[in-house]
Amino acid sequence: MAAERDVIVVGGGPAGAATATHLARRGYSVLVVDREEFPRSKPCGECVNPAAVAALHRLGALPRVAAANPEPLGGWRIVAPNGTTFYGSFPSGGHGLAIPRAMLDSLLLEHARGAGAEVYTGARVVDVLTENGCAVGVRIAHGAATHQLTARLVVGADGLRSVVVRRLGLIRRRPRLRKIALTAHLQGVEGLGGSGELHVHPWGCIGIADLGEGAVNVTVVVGEDESAKVARDKAEYFDGTLARSGRFPRSERVDDVLATGPFDWPVRRAVADGVLLVGDAAGYYDPFTGQGIFRALRSAELAADVADAALRHGTVSSAALAPYDRARRREFAPGMGLQHVIEAVVSRPTLLNVMAGRFARHPPLADALIAVTGDLKPVTSLLQPRLLARLFV
Ligand SMILES: Cc1cc2nc3c(=O)[nH]c(=O)nc-3n(C[C@H](O)[C@H](O)[C@H](O)COP(=O)(O)OP(=O)(O)OC[C@H]3O[C@@H](n4cnc5c(N)ncnc54)[C@H](O)[C@@H]3O)c2cc1C
């Protein structure tokens, strides 16, 4: 089959838009296909960590994003089940941003278009076309019609439960960590001072981020054992949970509640013959540390470098694309490991209460953790003896 384009990117979220931008800038013909019309909302805490801000800068998209007046984010306040509170600030010079995903994702897709990528929205990819085991395009459904699009390389950027991953049999296992998230915007939330808040309860957690102009993102994450109640009426469940928390006395929900989960979707590898996976499609675990947008943007950079080399050499075999898989693992595996450690602590309220006390007594320890989850420092920076000693005192 003769390829109509160099690259088809399935999914126009941050990972897809960034990959398309990088490759279009290098002169490749790139088509982004997304099942939604934009602007579209996405269940998310809507916090862009400092390393993701730096990645937006490298992408050339930061001026566009800054023009939308995102709210600066200086760090995170964490409240343990017994009320113990600690605050970790991002290192000086690094700050995050809070911005509605409907806005951010539209801006990034517009940026990809500006770089020369074609964008096709409202078109759902339903299958990956293969020839001799190598991906050569996708089948899309647009309304009742389906048609085929071909390319030399397919990029799966279609998020959790990626159709590219499922069609190619790349799911490593079914989710083990089974949580549900409910997200909505509120007005009238008091006491937010330039930082995000995470309230951890024995039954789950509530994340709060000030989006500016009175709007606040509130995300509730609970265990799958609550799924029947959520399914009955997610808005009632969300509003009831917020009322019980006591944190939102004079606030009002201003839009619909979005629900999603579970999030634990590991993949076997992020490459196959003719295919690269970026962002959540390449594997996701848990939203607690808010690193997903960074990984989406960073994986796009790593993928574009390897895709460029493979396309130039005229071979997109999984062996030619394997350097991307290795680079991804090298960069993200330590952070994923830390996420598992954090989950082990957060899911044990008594342990979290004790640890929160240590972090509250030793602010440099809290700052070090927030620098790592902000992707500004490597996980190994937490292993300094002087910091570790504080964990046990
Ligand atoms: C509850 C929750 C809170 C989170 N909070 C944060 C946070 O505060 N900060 C942070 O950095 N990260 C956060 N994350 C993670 C973050 O949302 C993701 O990591 C990020 O969106 C990944 O970007 P992506 O481009 O890979 O996928 P997505 O943003 O999910 O984009 C995928 C795109 O693919 C499209 N698509 C899907 N299937 C198809 C198909 N078959 N055909 C065509 N198009 C398709 C979708 O419409 C979508 O536009 C959170 C995640 C959750 C679940």
XYZ file of C-alpha atoms and ligand atoms in Angstrom:
446
model
C 0.000 0.000 0.000
C 1.539 3.379 -0.924
C 1.653 5.650 2.128
C -0.369 8.848 1.722
C 1.553 10.570 4.510
C 4.700 10.161 6.573
C 2.972 9.997 9.960
C -0.538 9.507 11.346
C -0.897 10.494 14.998
C -3.899 8.876 16.694
C -5.090 11.276 19.415
C -4.733 15.044 19.661
C -4.099 15.433 23.414
C -0.784 16.881 24.659
C 1.242 13.827 23.568
C -0.242 13.697 20.065
C -0.193 17.459 19.467
C 3.429 17.725 20.653
C 4.614 14.742 18.565
C 2.860 16.183 15.512
C 4.453 19.597 16.081
C 7.978 18.173 16.431
C 7.658 16.023 13.308
C 5.860 18.602 11.146
C 8.636 21.081 11.972
C 11.162 18.579 10.657
C 9.374 18.575 7.341
C 7.271 15.406 7.613
C 3.672 15.272 6.432
C 1.704 14.598 9.615
C -2.004 13.997 10.192
C -3.504 14.085 13.699
C -6.828 12.248 14.068
C -8.974 12.728 17.201
C -12.410 11.325 17.929
C -13.496 14.532 19.694
C -14.236 18.015 18.431
C -12.076 20.602 20.224
C -12.237 22.302 22.633
C -13.028 19.165 24.594
C -12.759 18.603 28.324
C -10.666 15.826 29.850
C -10.840 14.466 33.411
C -7.647 15.894 34.897
C -6.357 17.874 37.894
C -5.331 20.483 35.258
C -1.925 21.155 36.815
C 1.051 21.424 34.486
C 4.170 20.676 36.534
C 7.336 22.819 36.175
C 9.119 20.329 33.904
C 6.072 20.292 31.641
C 6.209 24.099 31.523
C 9.825 23.773 30.358
C 8.721 21.224 27.726
C 6.032 23.678 26.512
C 8.800 26.249 26.173
C 10.939 23.865 24.083
C 7.871 23.120 21.952
C 7.520 26.857 21.309
C 3.995 26.735 22.738
C 4.572 28.605 26.004
C 3.717 32.098 24.636
C 0.362 30.737 23.379
C -0.314 29.083 26.748
C 0.835 32.146 28.724
C -1.544 34.330 26.667
C -4.421 32.291 28.130
C -3.485 33.549 31.635
C -2.901 30.247 33.411
C -2.578 30.427 37.190
C 0.994 29.957 38.495
C 1.449 27.014 40.837
C 4.178 27.342 43.472
C 3.903 23.937 45.126
C 1.571 21.512 46.876
C -0.087 21.445 50.294
C -0.751 17.866 51.394
C -3.237 17.132 54.168
C -3.008 13.667 55.772
C -6.077 11.789 57.100
C -5.464 13.053 60.665
C -5.174 16.664 59.456
C -1.379 16.867 59.577
C -0.412 19.257 56.803
C 2.839 19.797 55.009
C 3.810 22.087 52.160
C 6.388 21.469 49.494
C 7.392 24.291 47.170
C 8.953 23.931 43.746
C 12.612 25.040 43.669
C 13.108 28.743 42.956
C 12.806 29.543 39.287
C 10.498 26.603 38.631
C 6.752 26.905 38.874
C 3.833 24.973 37.482
C 0.651 26.227 35.831
C -3.006 25.454 36.382
C -5.068 25.716 33.190
C -8.297 24.053 32.013
C -7.535 21.125 29.735
C -10.198 22.281 27.283
C -8.040 25.367 26.781
C -4.562 23.814 26.978
C -5.299 20.953 24.593
C -6.951 23.221 22.019
C -3.963 25.577 22.131
C -1.528 22.699 21.629
C -3.521 21.304 18.727
C -3.625 24.778 17.180
C 0.142 24.930 17.679
C 0.540 21.636 15.783
C -1.577 23.034 12.968
C 0.609 26.154 12.923
C 3.671 23.907 12.561
C 2.156 22.372 9.432
C 0.305 19.294 10.744
C -3.150 18.470 9.371
C -5.747 17.939 12.081
C -8.822 15.801 11.572
C -11.264 15.938 14.523
C -14.524 14.112 15.178
C -12.998 10.996 13.569
C -12.532 7.850 15.671
C -9.763 5.402 14.867
C -11.282 1.933 15.050
C -8.419 -0.213 13.799
C -4.756 -0.289 12.836
C -4.024 -1.470 9.292
C -1.081 -3.838 8.958
C 0.865 -5.364 6.079
C 3.155 -8.300 6.879
C 2.822 -7.459 10.585
C 3.848 -3.814 10.151
C 1.386 -0.963 10.748
C 0.693 0.954 7.540
C -2.231 3.129 8.597
C -5.534 3.258 10.428
C -9.210 2.731 9.773
C -11.365 5.602 10.951
C -15.069 6.013 11.534
C -16.597 9.404 10.828
C -20.318 9.289 11.472
C -21.636 6.155 9.777
C -18.790 6.049 7.233
C -15.435 4.316 7.667
C -12.344 4.798 5.585
C -8.655 3.986 5.570
C -5.702 6.330 5.889
C -2.147 5.195 5.248
C 1.207 6.418 6.536
C 4.807 5.258 6.904
C 4.506 5.477 10.701
C 1.555 5.350 13.134
C 1.880 7.129 16.493
C -0.515 5.934 19.201
C -1.269 9.012 21.324
C -4.811 7.993 22.182
C -4.536 7.959 25.949
C -5.785 5.385 28.469
C -7.415 2.330 26.850
C -5.689 3.218 23.556
C -7.212 1.513 20.532
C -3.713 1.264 18.998
C -2.447 -0.615 22.066
C -5.485 -2.899 22.144
C -5.433 -3.717 18.417
C -1.718 -4.571 18.531
C -2.066 -6.690 21.701
C 0.402 -4.541 23.661
C -1.472 -4.417 27.014
C 0.833 -6.012 29.621
C -1.901 -6.936 32.110
C -5.306 -5.824 33.324
C -5.328 -2.930 35.856
C -4.488 -3.960 39.439
C -4.793 -0.534 41.066
C -8.476 0.125 40.497
C -9.555 3.693 41.215
C -12.175 6.056 39.836
C -11.751 9.819 39.425
C -14.491 12.444 39.347
C -13.634 15.957 38.210
C -15.564 19.223 37.980
C -15.071 22.979 38.222
C -16.259 24.974 41.242
C -16.576 28.628 42.146
C -16.302 30.133 45.598
C -13.550 27.880 46.980
C -11.690 29.831 49.645
C -8.174 29.713 51.041
C -6.148 28.778 47.953
C -2.890 30.674 47.870
C -0.947 29.889 44.710
C -0.485 26.206 45.500
C -2.390 23.018 44.816
C -3.993 21.050 47.642
C -4.255 17.319 48.117
C -6.478 16.077 50.945
C -5.938 12.395 51.606
C -8.698 10.515 53.422
C -8.941 6.822 54.306
C -11.494 6.481 51.471
C -9.568 8.372 48.788
C -8.342 11.864 48.054
C -9.433 15.285 46.837
C -7.178 17.468 44.698
C -7.809 21.196 44.360
C -6.228 23.619 41.892
C -6.981 27.303 41.424
C -7.500 28.007 37.706
C -7.897 31.765 38.183
C -10.874 34.095 37.766
C -12.702 32.275 40.545
C -12.642 28.857 38.856
C -11.222 25.884 40.717
C -10.589 22.311 39.572
C -11.684 19.716 42.109
C -10.813 16.070 41.488
C -12.051 13.273 43.743
C -10.327 9.891 43.503
C -11.869 6.868 45.238
C -11.483 3.103 45.159
C -13.412 0.948 42.729
C -15.530 -0.345 45.652
C -17.455 2.945 45.285
C -18.225 2.285 41.599
C -21.865 1.255 42.132
C -22.634 4.498 44.003
C -20.774 6.550 41.376
C -22.620 4.792 38.557
C -25.993 5.520 40.213
C -25.438 9.302 40.088
C -21.916 10.646 39.710
C -22.918 14.279 40.302
C -24.721 13.410 43.544
C -21.741 11.308 44.666
C -19.281 14.122 43.859
C -21.346 16.849 45.566
C -21.977 14.625 48.614
C -18.275 13.794 48.959
C -17.325 17.475 48.834
C -20.015 18.382 51.382
C -18.742 15.690 53.794
C -15.138 16.882 53.449
C -16.009 20.279 54.968
C -13.478 22.046 52.678
C -16.017 23.682 50.348
C -18.549 25.509 52.580
C -19.569 28.315 50.208
C -18.699 26.865 46.841
C -20.808 25.853 43.911
C -20.192 23.372 41.102
C -20.412 25.132 37.736
C -20.238 22.274 35.219
C -20.863 18.568 34.758
C -18.901 15.942 36.632
C -16.527 13.907 34.443
C -15.622 10.382 35.530
C -12.820 8.042 34.507
C -10.868 5.018 35.728
C -9.098 2.731 36.314
C -5.739 4.305 35.392
C -3.282 1.449 35.824
C -2.648 0.467 32.164
C 0.875 -0.873 31.691
C 1.997 -1.789 28.175
C 4.562 -4.402 27.203
C 6.601 -1.954 25.135
C 6.115 1.448 23.523
C 7.115 0.371 19.996
C 5.978 -2.169 17.401
C 6.664 -2.504 13.678
C 5.528 0.809 12.224
C 4.236 2.103 15.586
C 5.349 4.364 18.425
C 3.260 4.953 21.563
C 3.421 8.287 23.397
C 1.781 9.763 26.505
C -0.746 7.695 28.445
C -1.044 5.208 25.568
C 2.523 4.125 26.368
C 1.478 3.166 29.917
C -0.028 4.956 32.921
C -0.349 4.204 36.613
C -1.953 6.832 38.858
C -2.717 10.571 38.723
C -1.728 11.327 42.382
C 1.634 12.977 41.568
C 0.330 14.948 38.554
C 3.153 14.067 36.144
C 1.105 12.850 33.168
C 1.270 16.016 31.059
C 5.035 16.195 31.527
C 5.421 12.580 30.437
C 3.139 13.211 27.458
C 5.245 16.167 26.279
C 8.591 14.574 27.075
C 7.714 11.258 25.412
C 6.760 13.277 22.315
C 10.275 14.749 22.232
C 11.925 11.355 22.627
C 9.603 9.768 20.053
C 10.149 12.532 17.474
C 13.933 12.093 17.589
C 13.706 8.349 17.004
C 10.902 8.641 14.423
C 12.962 11.195 12.499
C 16.002 8.889 12.380
C 13.871 5.862 11.382
C 11.988 7.726 8.652
C 15.223 9.159 7.258
C 16.776 5.678 7.111
C 13.630 4.280 5.517
C 12.929 1.600 8.125
C 10.293 1.779 10.854
C 10.764 -1.763 12.182
C 10.405 -2.229 15.952
C 14.206 -2.699 16.054
C 14.702 0.708 14.432
C 12.243 2.285 16.876
C 13.569 0.449 19.964
C 15.880 3.322 21.048
C 12.692 5.250 21.896
C 11.449 2.456 24.142
C 14.794 2.362 25.938
C 14.984 6.152 26.315
C 11.435 6.228 27.707
C 12.172 3.549 30.267
C 15.436 5.231 31.296
C 13.670 8.551 31.890
C 10.361 7.420 33.392
C 10.998 4.108 35.192
C 12.444 5.696 38.380
C 9.473 8.076 38.619
C 7.014 5.218 38.059
C 8.799 3.295 40.842
C 8.404 6.287 43.178
C 4.706 6.480 42.281
C 4.301 2.889 43.484
C 6.059 3.768 46.769
C 3.825 6.844 47.212
C 0.723 4.738 46.513
C 1.863 2.217 49.148
C 2.095 5.032 51.735
C -1.049 6.917 50.705
C -3.153 3.750 50.852
C -2.137 3.217 54.515
C -3.636 6.120 56.498
C -1.671 5.435 59.716
C 1.619 5.304 57.835
C 0.725 8.450 55.879
C -0.099 10.300 59.118
C 3.346 9.424 60.496
C 5.148 10.342 57.263
C 3.192 13.603 56.921
C 4.401 14.524 60.427
C 8.019 13.982 59.341
C 7.526 16.057 56.180
C 5.816 18.814 58.206
C 8.726 18.920 60.700
C 11.380 18.946 57.949
C 10.368 21.337 55.127
C 13.500 20.548 53.029
C 12.276 16.958 52.857
C 8.884 18.116 51.556
C 10.563 20.451 49.054
C 12.781 17.603 47.838
C 9.752 15.381 47.229
C 7.862 18.120 45.389
C 10.944 18.868 43.249
C 10.996 15.205 42.195
C 7.265 14.951 41.459
C 7.620 18.268 39.584
C 10.184 16.373 37.438
C 12.821 18.995 38.239
C 15.088 16.627 40.174
C 15.820 12.921 39.660
C 14.355 10.362 42.047
C 17.910 9.633 43.229
C 18.056 13.129 44.757
C 15.760 11.776 47.499
C 18.336 9.174 48.455
C 20.760 11.616 50.092
C 21.575 10.345 53.601
C 20.770 13.745 55.155
C 17.206 13.586 53.735
C 16.662 9.885 54.410
C 17.684 10.394 58.055
C 14.830 12.928 58.413
C 12.322 10.322 57.284
C 13.053 8.230 60.341
C 13.255 10.978 62.992
C -8.159 12.107 37.320
C -6.890 12.496 36.648
C -6.202 13.618 37.066
C -5.003 13.971 36.441
N -4.375 15.108 36.836
C -3.212 15.470 36.226
C -2.569 16.703 36.567
O -3.050 17.501 37.363
N -1.392 16.981 35.948
C -0.826 16.145 35.022
O 0.257 16.437 34.509
N -1.451 15.000 34.665
C -2.621 14.666 35.222
N -3.277 13.535 34.820
C -2.714 12.759 33.706
C -2.959 13.461 32.373
O -4.320 13.811 32.245
C -2.544 12.539 31.224
O -1.310 11.944 31.533
C -2.430 13.318 29.913
O -3.685 13.810 29.513
C -1.850 12.402 28.833
O -1.926 13.035 27.592
P -2.161 12.157 26.285
O -2.062 13.112 25.151
O -1.303 10.973 26.329
O -3.644 11.586 26.419
P -5.050 12.372 26.429
O -4.885 13.715 26.987
O -5.997 11.427 27.085
O -5.413 12.490 24.904
C -5.767 11.379 24.150
C -6.584 11.852 22.971
O -6.854 10.724 22.145
C -8.174 10.805 21.661
N -8.603 9.455 21.340
C -8.801 8.426 22.182
N -9.203 7.338 21.513
C -9.239 7.693 20.211
C -9.598 6.990 19.029
N -9.968 5.725 19.046
N -9.534 7.665 17.862
C -9.152 8.975 17.812
N -8.824 9.671 18.919
C -8.860 9.034 20.096
C -8.945 11.450 22.802
O -10.127 12.070 22.333
C -7.933 12.436 23.363
O -8.086 13.722 22.798
C -4.478 13.168 35.414
C -5.158 12.040 34.993
C -6.364 11.713 35.583
C -7.095 10.503 35.096
